[in-house]
GROMACS .gro file of C-alpha atoms in nm:
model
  198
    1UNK     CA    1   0.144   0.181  -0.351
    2UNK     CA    2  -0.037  -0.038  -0.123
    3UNK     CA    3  -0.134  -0.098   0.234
    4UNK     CA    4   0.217  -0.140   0.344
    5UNK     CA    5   0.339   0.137   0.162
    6UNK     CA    6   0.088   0.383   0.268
    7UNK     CA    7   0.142   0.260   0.647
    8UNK     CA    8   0.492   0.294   0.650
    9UNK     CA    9   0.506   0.644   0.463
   10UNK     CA   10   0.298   0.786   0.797
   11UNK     CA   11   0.585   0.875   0.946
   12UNK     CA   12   0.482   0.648   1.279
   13UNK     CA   13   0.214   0.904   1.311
   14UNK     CA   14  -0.100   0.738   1.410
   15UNK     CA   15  -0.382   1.011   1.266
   16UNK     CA   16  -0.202   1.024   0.994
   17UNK     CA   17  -0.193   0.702   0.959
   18UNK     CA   18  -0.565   0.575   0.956
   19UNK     CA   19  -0.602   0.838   0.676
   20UNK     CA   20  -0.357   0.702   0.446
   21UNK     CA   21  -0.505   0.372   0.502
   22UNK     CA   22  -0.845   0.412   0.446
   23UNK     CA   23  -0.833   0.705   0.180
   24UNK     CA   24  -0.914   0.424  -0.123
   25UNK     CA   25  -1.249   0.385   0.071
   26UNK     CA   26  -1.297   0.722   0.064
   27UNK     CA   27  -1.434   0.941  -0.246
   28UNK     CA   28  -1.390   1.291  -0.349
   29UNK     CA   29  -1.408   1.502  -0.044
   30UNK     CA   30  -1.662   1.304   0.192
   31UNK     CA   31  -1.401   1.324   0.446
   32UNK     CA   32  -1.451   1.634   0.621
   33UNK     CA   33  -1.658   1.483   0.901
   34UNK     CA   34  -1.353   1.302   1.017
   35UNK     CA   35  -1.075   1.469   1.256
   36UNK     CA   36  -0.858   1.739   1.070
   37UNK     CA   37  -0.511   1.517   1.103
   38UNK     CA   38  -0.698   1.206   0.963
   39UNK     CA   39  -0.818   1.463   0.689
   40UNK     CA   40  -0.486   1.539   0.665
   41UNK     CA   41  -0.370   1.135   0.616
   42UNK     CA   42  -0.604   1.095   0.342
   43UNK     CA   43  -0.477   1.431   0.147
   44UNK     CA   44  -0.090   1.256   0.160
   45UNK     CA   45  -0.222   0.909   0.033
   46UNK     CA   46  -0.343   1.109  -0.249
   47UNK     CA   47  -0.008   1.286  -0.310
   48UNK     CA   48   0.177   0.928  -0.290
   49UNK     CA   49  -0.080   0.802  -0.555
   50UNK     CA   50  -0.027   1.110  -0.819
   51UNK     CA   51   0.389   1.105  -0.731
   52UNK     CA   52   0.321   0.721  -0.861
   53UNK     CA   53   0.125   0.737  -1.084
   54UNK     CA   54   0.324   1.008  -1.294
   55UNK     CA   55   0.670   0.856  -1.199
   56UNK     CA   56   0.878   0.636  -1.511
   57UNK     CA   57   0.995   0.387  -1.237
   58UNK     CA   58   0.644   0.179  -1.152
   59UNK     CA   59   0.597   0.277  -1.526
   60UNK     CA   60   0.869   0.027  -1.651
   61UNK     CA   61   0.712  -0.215  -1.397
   62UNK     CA   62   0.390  -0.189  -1.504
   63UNK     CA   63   0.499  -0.218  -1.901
   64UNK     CA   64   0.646  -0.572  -1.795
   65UNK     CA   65   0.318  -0.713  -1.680
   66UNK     CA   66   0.049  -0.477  -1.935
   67UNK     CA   67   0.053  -0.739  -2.222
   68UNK     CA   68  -0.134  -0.994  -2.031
   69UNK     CA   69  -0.318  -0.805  -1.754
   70UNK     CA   70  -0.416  -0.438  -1.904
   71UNK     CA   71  -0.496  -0.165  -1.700
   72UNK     CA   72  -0.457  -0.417  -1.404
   73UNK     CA   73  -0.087  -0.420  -1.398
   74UNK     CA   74  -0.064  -0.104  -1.195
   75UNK     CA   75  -0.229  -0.258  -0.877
   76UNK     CA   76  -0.049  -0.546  -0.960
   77UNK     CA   77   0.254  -0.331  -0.886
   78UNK     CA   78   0.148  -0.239  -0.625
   79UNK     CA   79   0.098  -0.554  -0.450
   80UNK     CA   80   0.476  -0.591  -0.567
   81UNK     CA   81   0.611  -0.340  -0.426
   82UNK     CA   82   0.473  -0.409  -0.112
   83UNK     CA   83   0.607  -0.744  -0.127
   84UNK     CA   84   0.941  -0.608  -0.201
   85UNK     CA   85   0.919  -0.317   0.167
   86UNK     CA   86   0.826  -0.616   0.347
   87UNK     CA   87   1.070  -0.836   0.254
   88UNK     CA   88   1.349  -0.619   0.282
   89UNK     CA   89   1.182  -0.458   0.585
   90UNK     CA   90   1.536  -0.408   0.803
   91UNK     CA   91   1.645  -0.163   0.547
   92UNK     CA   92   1.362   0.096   0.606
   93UNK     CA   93   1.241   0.055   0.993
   94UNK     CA   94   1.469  -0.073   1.323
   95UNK     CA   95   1.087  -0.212   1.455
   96UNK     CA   96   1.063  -0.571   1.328
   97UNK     CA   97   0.757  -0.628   1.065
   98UNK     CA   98   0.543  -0.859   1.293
   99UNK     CA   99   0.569  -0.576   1.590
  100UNK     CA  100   0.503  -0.293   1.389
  101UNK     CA  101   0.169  -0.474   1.191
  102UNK     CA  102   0.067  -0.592   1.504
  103UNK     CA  103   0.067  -0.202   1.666
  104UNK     CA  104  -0.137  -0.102   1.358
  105UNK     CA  105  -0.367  -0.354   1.395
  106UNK     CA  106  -0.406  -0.220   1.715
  107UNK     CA  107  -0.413   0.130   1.613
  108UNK     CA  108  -0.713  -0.016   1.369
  109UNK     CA  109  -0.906  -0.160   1.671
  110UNK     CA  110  -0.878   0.138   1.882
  111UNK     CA  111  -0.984   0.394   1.647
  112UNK     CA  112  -1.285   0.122   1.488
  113UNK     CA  113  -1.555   0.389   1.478
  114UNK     CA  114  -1.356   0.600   1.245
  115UNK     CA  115  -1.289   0.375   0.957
  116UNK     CA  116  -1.562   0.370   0.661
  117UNK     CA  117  -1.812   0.073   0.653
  118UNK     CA  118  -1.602  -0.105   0.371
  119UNK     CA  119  -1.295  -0.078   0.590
  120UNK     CA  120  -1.470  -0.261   0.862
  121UNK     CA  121  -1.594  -0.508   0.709
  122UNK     CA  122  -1.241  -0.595   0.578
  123UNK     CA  123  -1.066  -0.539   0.857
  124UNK     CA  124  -1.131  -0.915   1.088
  125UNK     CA  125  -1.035  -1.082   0.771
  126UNK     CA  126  -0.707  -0.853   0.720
  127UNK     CA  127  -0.627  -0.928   1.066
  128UNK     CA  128  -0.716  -1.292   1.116
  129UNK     CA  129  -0.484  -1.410   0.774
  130UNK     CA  130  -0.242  -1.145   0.856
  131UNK     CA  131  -0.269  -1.028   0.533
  132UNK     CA  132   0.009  -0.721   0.571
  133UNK     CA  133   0.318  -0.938   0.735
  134UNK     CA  134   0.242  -1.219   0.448
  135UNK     CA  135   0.352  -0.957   0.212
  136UNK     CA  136   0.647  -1.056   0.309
  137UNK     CA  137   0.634  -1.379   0.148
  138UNK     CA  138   0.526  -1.522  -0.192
  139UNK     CA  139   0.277  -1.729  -0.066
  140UNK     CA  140   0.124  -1.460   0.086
  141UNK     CA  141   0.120  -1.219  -0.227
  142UNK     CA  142  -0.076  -1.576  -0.416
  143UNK     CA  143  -0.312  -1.526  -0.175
  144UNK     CA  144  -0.360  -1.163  -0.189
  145UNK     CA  145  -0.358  -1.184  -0.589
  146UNK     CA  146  -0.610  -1.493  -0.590
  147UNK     CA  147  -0.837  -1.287  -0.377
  148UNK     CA  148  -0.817  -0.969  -0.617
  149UNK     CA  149  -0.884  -1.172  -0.884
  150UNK     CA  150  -1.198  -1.315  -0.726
  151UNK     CA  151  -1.303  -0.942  -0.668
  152UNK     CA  152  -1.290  -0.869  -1.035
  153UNK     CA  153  -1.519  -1.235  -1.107
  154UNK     CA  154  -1.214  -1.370  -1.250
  155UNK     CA  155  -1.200  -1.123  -1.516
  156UNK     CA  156  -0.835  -0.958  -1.401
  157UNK     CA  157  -0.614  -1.301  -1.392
  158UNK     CA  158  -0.409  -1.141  -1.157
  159UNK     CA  159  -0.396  -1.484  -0.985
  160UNK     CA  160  -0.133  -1.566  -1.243
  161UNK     CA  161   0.095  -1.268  -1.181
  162UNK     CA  162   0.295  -1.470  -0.939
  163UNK     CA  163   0.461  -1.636  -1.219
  164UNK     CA  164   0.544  -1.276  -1.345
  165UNK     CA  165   0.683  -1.190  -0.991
  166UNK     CA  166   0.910  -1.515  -1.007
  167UNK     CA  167   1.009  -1.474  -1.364
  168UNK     CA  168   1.159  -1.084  -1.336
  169UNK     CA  169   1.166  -1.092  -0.970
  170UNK     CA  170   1.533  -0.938  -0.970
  171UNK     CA  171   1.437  -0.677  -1.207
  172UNK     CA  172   1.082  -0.591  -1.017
  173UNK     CA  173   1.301  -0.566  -0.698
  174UNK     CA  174   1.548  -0.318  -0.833
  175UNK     CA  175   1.311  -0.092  -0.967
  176UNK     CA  176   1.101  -0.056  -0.650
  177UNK     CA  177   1.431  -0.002  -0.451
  178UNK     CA  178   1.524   0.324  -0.664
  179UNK     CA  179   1.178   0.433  -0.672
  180UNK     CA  180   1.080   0.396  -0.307
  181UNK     CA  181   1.408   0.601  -0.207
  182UNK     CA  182   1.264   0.871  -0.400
  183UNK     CA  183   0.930   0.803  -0.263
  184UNK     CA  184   1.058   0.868   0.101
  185UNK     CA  185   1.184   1.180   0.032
  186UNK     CA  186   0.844   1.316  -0.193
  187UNK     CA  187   0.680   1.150   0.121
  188UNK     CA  188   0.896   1.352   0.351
  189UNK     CA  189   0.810   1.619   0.236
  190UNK     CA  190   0.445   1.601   0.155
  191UNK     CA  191   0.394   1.446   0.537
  192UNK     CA  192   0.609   1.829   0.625
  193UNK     CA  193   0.391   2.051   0.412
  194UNK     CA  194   0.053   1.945   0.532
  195UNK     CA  195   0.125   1.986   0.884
  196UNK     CA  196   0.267   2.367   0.841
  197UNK     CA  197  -0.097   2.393   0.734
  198UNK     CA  198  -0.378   2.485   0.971
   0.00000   0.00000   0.00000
């Protein structure tokens, strides 16, 4: 899943929260300088990764789009599946998108001396294009697929997935509906067990 994803399957739990979001940055176990609960955020981005990862749902999704973009297509998913939460953002949270982003944004700002170099150096361009509430709409996952294709030196195409989106868009938006139900719940659950522990 991706930024979005990760965000919203905090549980509104802000330490919790910075780790899920900046556990990609992260590697192995150089984490255990940081506070125990943002320890504790990165450990349940990792579970959400492996519950994906493993689960036939994304799997289908990422089948559709492997002919023409390889071992890309997963994060390609992702990005789609964030697109998908966003858009249909009323159905999972009663906050409206462009409050709750902004309050992570915030919670980004306040906590700036935590987050890993790469992280910070990302972060003034996340905020200034808005990059999480343009999720929300396709012009905004263009952008965010143009840019990871430039990351890649144009090796990826993923700049052309937006075609793919509009071409099975009904069918990508099902499956991310039945998986991310499912996701809650492993989520739930996850987000329970790792606070029972000391």
């Amino acid at each position: 899943m991706n930024f979005l994803a990760h965000i919203y399957l905090s549980f509104d739990d802000d330490e919790i929260t910075l780790g899920n979001f900046i556990a990609d940055s992260i590697r192995g176990n150089k984490y255990q300088h940081l506070p125990k609960r943002i320890q504790k955020g990165i450990k349940l981005h990792r579970h959400i990764d492996t519950f994906t990862d493993t689960h036939p749902i994304p799997k289908i999704s990422s089948k559709r789009l492997h002919e023409n973009y390889g071992h890309y297509s997963r994060v390609i998913v992702d990005i789609f599946y964030d697109h998908f939460l966003a858009k249909n953002w009323k159905t999972y949270s009663d906050v409206p998108l462009d409050v709750y982003v902004d309050r992570f944004y915030d919670l980004l700002e306040d906590n700036f001396e935590v987050l890993p170099d790469g992280v910070k150096r990302m972060m003034p361009y996340m905020i200034a294009d808005n990059w999480i509430y343009n999720y929300s709409n396709m012009d905004g996952i263009a952008k965010v697929l143009n840019g990871m294709n430039r990351r890649t030196k144009n090796r990826s195409k993923m700049n052309f997935a937006i075609t793919d989106l509009e071409e099975h868009y009904h069918a990508f938006e099902h499956e991310f509906t039945e998986f991310f139900t499912e996701l809650i719940n492993y989520s739930k659950l996850k987000y329970k067990s790792i606070n029972e522990k000391i």
